[in-house]
């Protein structure tokens, strides 16, 4: 069972080159068609960052902001080369940039595919995020092919951002960077000189996160058993169905209230609802509380691993409190069948809407969680618990950032907030002026 049967959009043909078909695959790394190319060769990622990419990622000066755009070159349905370009944010300055990487089957090397696909992927990324400030390529020092491609894209060595993996056999990763406007002009030249007629990615694929629900993790049977039974919409067309008034004027009020009731129940316990997300968060909390050494991200061990688990526990417990998880579960279990009386139906809808969207409701708690995520992302030493030193504080913030991000994704808070205006009329509106943003208190338990 999966909470979100997430499927990427179908690949779109955007051009041709040397008898190969070029496709916009969507956003992500191991997309279905690309996965075959990557798994056939365990060293395939050496074309990107190297076999020790998992060790170097936590040390880099940037973090990913959105899933990268993927462009492929194919023979029929077989991917022979791919490039990725995704928006990133500098940890040092907060500047927005783009990171480029690529992969090529050995038999198709030397044809310029990596350079051309990188240029096209960058153009797709630029179409989605038009305020890029820099472009980044990260690769092992000995990967001369990747460094050559960076040079072709007009990127130059930036030694200040080089990083070295930890362990018995450390590896040096070098960084190449350039201003975005320089790379933009160069990519236009590359595509034009290659004679590739490329169509930009269709707009419906450039904003997937704003129209789709975030992919969720697999829901284990033991967790699924904790969820209350629910019968309602199968959610095939929309995570939270938007009610539509029936055409008969005399039945508008009653039918709207019934449709609202179904939508609110879906928001509470549907496949993308709060209760399934809460169950996953509680499972993560159990894992963090267990504090097994193997559950800490490699290479954290000993005291660092303990601090990581403590940071994660704090974030998960706080998040569950902010969305009043126990009360949400109790509320849903107390609903019973849909009331037949219109007045009782409206009263039940008001109760659910207040729980989800009221001043002390779930969306209010989600705002607090988002603020905590911003603090963890900022990673200021003064924000870490005393008496942690700078290194320990960094581990603490890493754990909190990962946990809060997971919480927001599992609760589908973006979609929940999009749903809120639909039920604004059911939510109590206080006469007192709202507090300043920085003074908003944590959401109390309901």
XYZ file of C-alpha atoms in Angstrom:
446
model
C 0.000 0.000 0.000
C 1.256 3.478 -0.873
C -0.067 6.760 0.341
C 0.725 8.376 -2.970
C 0.897 6.319 -6.156
C 3.140 9.031 -7.568
C 3.777 8.803 -11.281
C 5.956 11.286 -13.177
C 4.473 12.815 -16.321
C 5.081 10.925 -19.570
C 8.281 11.906 -21.439
C 7.839 14.609 -24.086
C 9.746 14.565 -27.362
C 11.543 17.896 -27.640
C 14.088 17.382 -30.448
C 16.519 15.145 -32.338
C 20.306 14.844 -32.577
C 22.492 12.368 -34.500
C 19.547 10.051 -35.048
C 18.678 10.093 -31.348
C 15.410 11.354 -29.924
C 15.660 13.951 -27.162
C 13.063 13.858 -24.412
C 12.061 15.948 -21.447
C 11.616 13.209 -18.848
C 10.207 15.391 -16.063
C 11.774 16.245 -12.716
C 13.822 13.796 -10.642
C 17.005 11.730 -10.782
C 16.125 8.044 -11.095
C 13.038 8.469 -13.268
C 11.602 5.214 -14.688
C 13.341 5.214 -18.076
C 16.595 6.638 -16.724
C 16.696 4.118 -13.862
C 17.538 1.277 -16.256
C 20.625 3.095 -17.537
C 21.805 3.895 -14.025
C 21.281 0.435 -12.532
C 22.960 -1.503 -15.333
C 26.341 -0.129 -14.283
C 27.056 0.373 -10.548
C 29.600 3.042 -11.472
C 27.220 4.972 -13.711
C 27.044 7.825 -11.233
C 30.776 8.312 -11.678
C 29.745 10.458 -14.645
C 27.937 12.732 -12.207
C 29.721 13.046 -8.900
C 31.463 9.746 -8.288
C 30.723 6.550 -6.403
C 31.128 8.323 -3.059
C 28.521 10.981 -3.829
C 26.607 10.039 -0.671
C 29.587 11.060 1.463
C 30.177 14.400 -0.157
C 26.627 15.761 -0.343
C 26.365 16.764 3.350
C 29.656 18.675 3.054
C 28.800 20.795 0.036
C 28.143 24.514 0.346
C 24.765 24.172 -1.379
C 21.541 22.280 -0.972
C 18.942 21.271 -3.541
C 15.852 23.451 -3.793
C 13.750 21.592 -6.352
C 13.983 18.257 -8.101
C 16.188 18.613 -11.201
C 14.875 18.698 -14.736
C 15.980 15.615 -16.649
C 16.637 15.520 -20.406
C 17.511 12.263 -22.197
C 18.780 11.019 -25.542
C 17.119 7.760 -26.570
C 17.096 5.012 -29.169
C 13.458 3.957 -29.174
C 12.729 3.623 -25.445
C 16.332 2.995 -24.372
C 18.032 5.915 -22.654
C 21.648 6.241 -23.786
C 22.473 9.564 -22.107
C 20.885 11.927 -19.628
C 21.520 15.302 -18.024
C 20.017 16.932 -14.961
C 19.719 20.597 -14.002
C 18.091 21.630 -10.749
C 17.859 24.774 -8.671
C 20.078 24.955 -5.594
C 20.670 27.454 -2.805
C 24.076 28.483 -1.468
C 24.406 27.762 2.237
C 26.858 30.636 2.519
C 25.024 33.464 0.781
C 21.495 32.202 0.118
C 21.974 32.877 -3.610
C 19.926 30.738 -5.990
C 21.811 28.743 -8.593
C 21.614 25.664 -10.793
C 23.555 22.404 -10.427
C 24.235 20.379 -13.579
C 25.130 16.682 -13.810
C 25.017 13.997 -16.504
C 25.307 10.306 -17.311
C 26.243 8.577 -20.597
C 26.381 4.928 -21.611
C 30.031 4.068 -22.440
C 29.199 3.120 -26.039
C 27.841 6.612 -26.691
C 30.667 8.626 -25.183
C 32.596 11.156 -27.271
C 29.577 12.310 -29.287
C 29.007 15.522 -27.364
C 25.779 14.197 -25.878
C 26.637 15.175 -22.317
C 27.411 18.762 -23.312
C 24.300 19.208 -25.450
C 21.944 17.544 -22.950
C 23.447 19.601 -20.131
C 22.768 22.773 -22.119
C 19.181 21.739 -22.835
C 18.550 20.678 -19.231
C 19.891 24.029 -18.040
C 17.518 25.856 -20.382
C 14.596 23.866 -18.954
C 15.669 24.765 -15.421
C 16.087 28.424 -16.385
C 12.569 28.492 -17.840
C 11.237 27.424 -14.429
C 13.521 29.611 -12.271
C 14.425 32.773 -14.127
C 16.389 34.472 -11.344
C 19.423 32.198 -11.206
C 22.661 33.809 -10.078
C 25.236 31.054 -10.642
C 25.722 27.617 -12.191
C 27.556 24.797 -10.425
C 29.201 21.509 -11.440
C 30.637 19.206 -8.777
C 32.840 16.244 -9.684
C 35.700 14.100 -8.467
C 39.078 15.678 -9.119
C 40.085 12.783 -11.361
C 36.952 12.876 -13.496
C 38.521 14.751 -16.385
C 35.533 14.162 -18.666
C 33.144 15.932 -16.312
C 35.594 18.775 -15.824
C 35.906 19.138 -19.605
C 32.140 19.462 -19.935
C 32.114 22.117 -17.233
C 34.736 24.008 -19.239
C 32.624 23.744 -22.411
C 29.769 25.307 -20.489
C 32.075 28.245 -19.573
C 32.382 27.180 -15.934
C 35.719 27.722 -14.180
C 37.353 26.152 -11.153
C 36.227 27.563 -7.805
C 38.696 25.979 -5.329
C 37.107 27.691 -2.326
C 34.111 25.372 -2.756
C 36.129 22.143 -3.173
C 35.354 19.444 -0.614
C 36.965 16.164 0.464
C 35.139 13.081 1.689
C 35.918 11.652 5.092
C 37.102 8.131 5.760
C 40.056 5.867 5.123
C 40.290 6.750 1.426
C 39.237 10.411 1.112
C 38.410 11.753 -2.325
C 38.656 15.343 -3.463
C 35.630 16.861 -5.185
C 36.300 19.961 -7.218
C 33.800 22.706 -7.971
C 33.328 24.645 -11.192
C 31.155 27.746 -11.246
C 30.155 30.659 -13.447
C 27.603 33.486 -13.415
C 24.246 32.346 -14.772
C 24.162 34.913 -17.589
C 27.479 33.588 -18.937
C 26.211 30.000 -18.978
C 22.868 31.058 -20.464
C 24.570 32.638 -23.459
C 26.940 29.684 -23.844
C 24.115 27.119 -23.783
C 22.317 28.965 -26.557
C 25.518 28.729 -28.623
C 25.928 25.012 -27.897
C 22.391 24.120 -28.938
C 22.525 26.360 -32.013
C 25.945 25.066 -33.180
C 24.768 21.468 -32.794
C 21.808 22.193 -35.055
C 19.388 20.858 -32.450
C 15.863 22.178 -32.777
C 14.677 21.989 -29.178
C 11.240 22.882 -27.885
C 11.158 24.097 -24.297
C 9.400 21.960 -21.748
C 5.663 22.493 -21.673
C 4.479 24.733 -18.803
C 2.413 21.919 -17.275
C 5.629 20.083 -16.470
C 7.536 23.036 -15.032
C 5.419 23.438 -11.921
C 4.775 19.897 -10.810
C 5.115 20.675 -7.116
C 2.463 23.391 -7.272
C -0.141 21.099 -8.883
C 0.728 17.662 -7.560
C 0.817 16.215 -4.092
C 4.290 15.444 -2.756
C 5.293 11.776 -3.171
C 5.030 9.876 0.062
C 6.870 6.899 1.454
C 5.515 3.370 1.508
C 2.965 2.812 4.256
C 3.888 -0.359 6.111
C 1.013 -2.760 6.974
C 1.696 -2.251 10.673
C 1.156 1.484 10.237
C -1.848 1.048 7.955
C -3.528 -0.943 10.716
C -3.441 2.155 12.928
C -5.556 4.188 10.522
C -9.340 4.439 10.985
C -11.519 2.862 8.303
C -12.601 5.299 5.650
C -14.931 5.091 2.676
C -15.129 7.957 0.273
C -13.695 9.292 -2.939
C -10.915 7.226 -4.475
C -8.995 10.493 -5.009
C -8.009 9.548 -8.552
C -8.501 13.059 -9.911
C -7.715 15.300 -6.966
C -6.145 14.731 -3.533
C -8.842 16.910 -1.941
C -11.971 16.970 -4.163
C -13.362 20.429 -4.747
C -17.132 20.458 -4.221
C -19.341 21.522 -7.121
C -22.846 22.787 -6.503
C -25.593 20.733 -8.161
C -27.706 22.443 -10.779
C -31.018 22.139 -8.867
C -31.409 25.432 -6.870
C -33.579 23.874 -4.167
C -30.906 21.296 -3.281
C -27.830 23.544 -3.406
C -27.390 24.072 0.353
C -27.907 20.423 1.364
C -25.787 18.951 -1.426
C -22.977 21.457 -0.865
C -22.865 20.603 2.841
C -22.693 16.883 2.029
C -19.954 17.399 -0.552
C -18.040 19.609 1.890
C -18.296 16.844 4.468
C -16.721 14.324 2.122
C -13.907 16.717 1.178
C -13.140 17.484 4.832
C -13.144 13.790 5.750
C -10.755 13.155 2.868
C -8.494 15.920 4.163
C -8.473 14.206 7.545
C -8.030 10.561 6.555
C -7.968 10.178 2.774
C -4.890 8.791 0.971
C -3.301 12.245 1.147
C -4.896 13.223 4.428
C -3.507 14.124 7.821
C -3.919 10.811 9.624
C -1.845 8.713 7.183
C 0.858 11.397 7.296
C 0.729 11.535 11.083
C 1.125 7.753 11.222
C 4.301 7.963 9.159
C 5.674 10.749 11.335
C 4.962 8.710 14.454
C 6.820 5.799 12.888
C 9.810 8.062 12.226
C 9.645 9.234 15.828
C 9.775 5.604 16.998
C 12.840 5.020 14.817
C 14.591 8.118 16.155
C 13.715 7.216 19.748
C 15.236 3.784 19.241
C 18.458 5.627 18.340
C 20.075 2.654 16.626
C 23.559 3.561 15.303
C 22.594 2.364 11.827
C 19.663 4.811 11.710
C 21.939 7.875 11.786
C 23.113 9.185 8.385
C 26.542 7.927 7.437
C 29.188 8.809 8.572
C 27.714 10.021 11.893
C 28.717 7.828 14.830
C 28.981 8.081 18.597
C 28.150 11.464 20.068
C 27.266 12.978 16.683
C 24.762 10.183 16.031
C 23.216 10.717 19.480
C 22.829 14.449 18.837
C 21.281 13.735 15.442
C 18.669 11.423 16.967
C 17.892 13.927 19.723
C 17.408 16.707 17.154
C 15.086 14.510 15.095
C 13.078 13.440 18.165
C 12.630 17.073 19.212
C 11.382 18.063 15.749
C 8.978 15.136 15.380
C 7.493 15.566 18.866
C 7.111 19.308 18.341
C 5.471 18.815 14.941
C 2.942 16.317 16.291
C 2.079 18.787 19.042
C 1.708 21.656 16.581
C -0.876 19.754 14.496
C -2.545 18.321 17.628
C -2.203 14.806 16.232
C -4.002 12.999 19.050
C -6.955 15.361 18.872
C -7.180 15.031 15.089
C -7.343 11.246 15.447
C -9.922 11.440 18.231
C -12.010 13.877 16.210
C -12.136 11.625 13.178
C -12.947 8.541 15.238
C -15.849 10.423 16.815
C -17.445 11.541 13.568
C -19.437 8.420 12.837
C -21.671 8.207 9.749
C -22.456 11.306 7.729
C -25.420 13.033 9.440
C -28.690 12.949 7.554
C -29.927 16.201 9.076
C -28.650 19.309 7.294
C -28.115 21.296 10.510
C -26.098 18.462 12.079
C -24.135 18.094 8.850
C -23.213 21.787 8.797
C -22.219 21.653 12.485
C -19.932 18.689 11.803
C -18.392 20.479 8.837
C -17.712 23.523 11.012
C -15.985 21.334 13.603
C -13.712 19.720 11.009
C -12.993 23.040 9.257
C -12.093 24.720 12.562
C -9.780 21.804 13.403
C -8.033 22.037 10.046
C -8.081 25.739 9.208
C -8.974 27.628 12.401
C -6.716 30.035 14.248
C -5.446 27.179 16.422
C -5.893 24.517 13.743
C -3.575 22.347 11.717
C -2.631 25.005 9.165
C -1.679 27.325 12.037
C 0.569 24.590 13.404
C 2.025 24.058 9.937
C 3.033 27.734 9.870
C 4.988 27.196 13.083
C 6.675 24.108 11.611
C 7.667 26.089 8.520
C 9.260 28.749 10.731
C 11.205 26.049 12.576
C 12.367 24.676 9.234
C 13.658 28.120 8.275
C 15.552 28.350 11.567
C 17.055 24.888 11.061
C 18.011 25.783 7.482
C 19.648 28.995 8.674
C 21.707 26.805 11.027
C 22.829 29.634 13.299
C 24.985 28.417 16.150
C 22.999 30.530 18.597
C 19.865 28.564 17.647
C 21.365 25.245 18.787
C 20.778 24.048 22.368
C 23.400 25.078 24.892
C 26.174 23.952 25.402
C 26.720 22.480 21.905
C 29.776 23.627 20.000
C 29.620 24.661 16.345
C 30.134 21.135 14.954
C 27.532 19.630 17.251
C 25.118 22.439 16.452
C 25.499 21.719 12.741
C 24.509 18.089 13.312
C 21.521 19.199 15.404
C 20.306 21.573 12.689
C 20.816 18.912 10.019
C 18.558 16.530 11.945
C 15.932 19.195 12.576
C 15.943 20.368 8.961
C 15.490 16.812 7.658
C 12.723 16.043 10.157
C 10.722 19.241 9.630
C 10.936 18.891 5.857
C 9.708 15.297 6.132
C 6.804 16.397 8.325
C 5.646 19.072 5.887
C 5.799 16.649 2.976
C 4.008 13.824 4.783
C 1.223 16.139 5.951
C 0.824 17.623 2.448
C 0.589 21.059 4.042
C 0.808 22.894 0.704
C -2.346 21.211 -0.534
C -4.074 21.676 2.796
C -3.469 25.422 2.645
C -4.773 25.523 -0.923
C -7.964 23.907 0.360
C -8.428 26.397 3.225
C -10.118 29.260 1.271
C -12.848 26.864 0.176
C -14.009 26.487 3.785
C -13.289 29.997 5.098
C -16.992 30.593 5.712
C -17.111 27.656 8.139
C -14.217 28.920 10.273
C -14.725 31.292 13.198
C -13.258 34.710 12.442
C -12.170 36.563 15.644
C -12.765 40.291 15.890
C -9.411 40.954 17.576
C -6.546 41.960 15.240
C -4.029 39.267 14.442
C -0.658 39.261 16.159
C 2.443 40.255 14.275
C 3.951 37.356 12.378
C 6.896 36.988 14.721
C 4.591 36.932 17.742
C 2.266 34.136 16.599
C 2.262 31.545 19.417
C 2.623 27.822 18.891
C -0.687 26.145 18.075
C -2.169 24.748 21.299
C -3.657 21.278 21.528
C -7.296 21.327 20.562
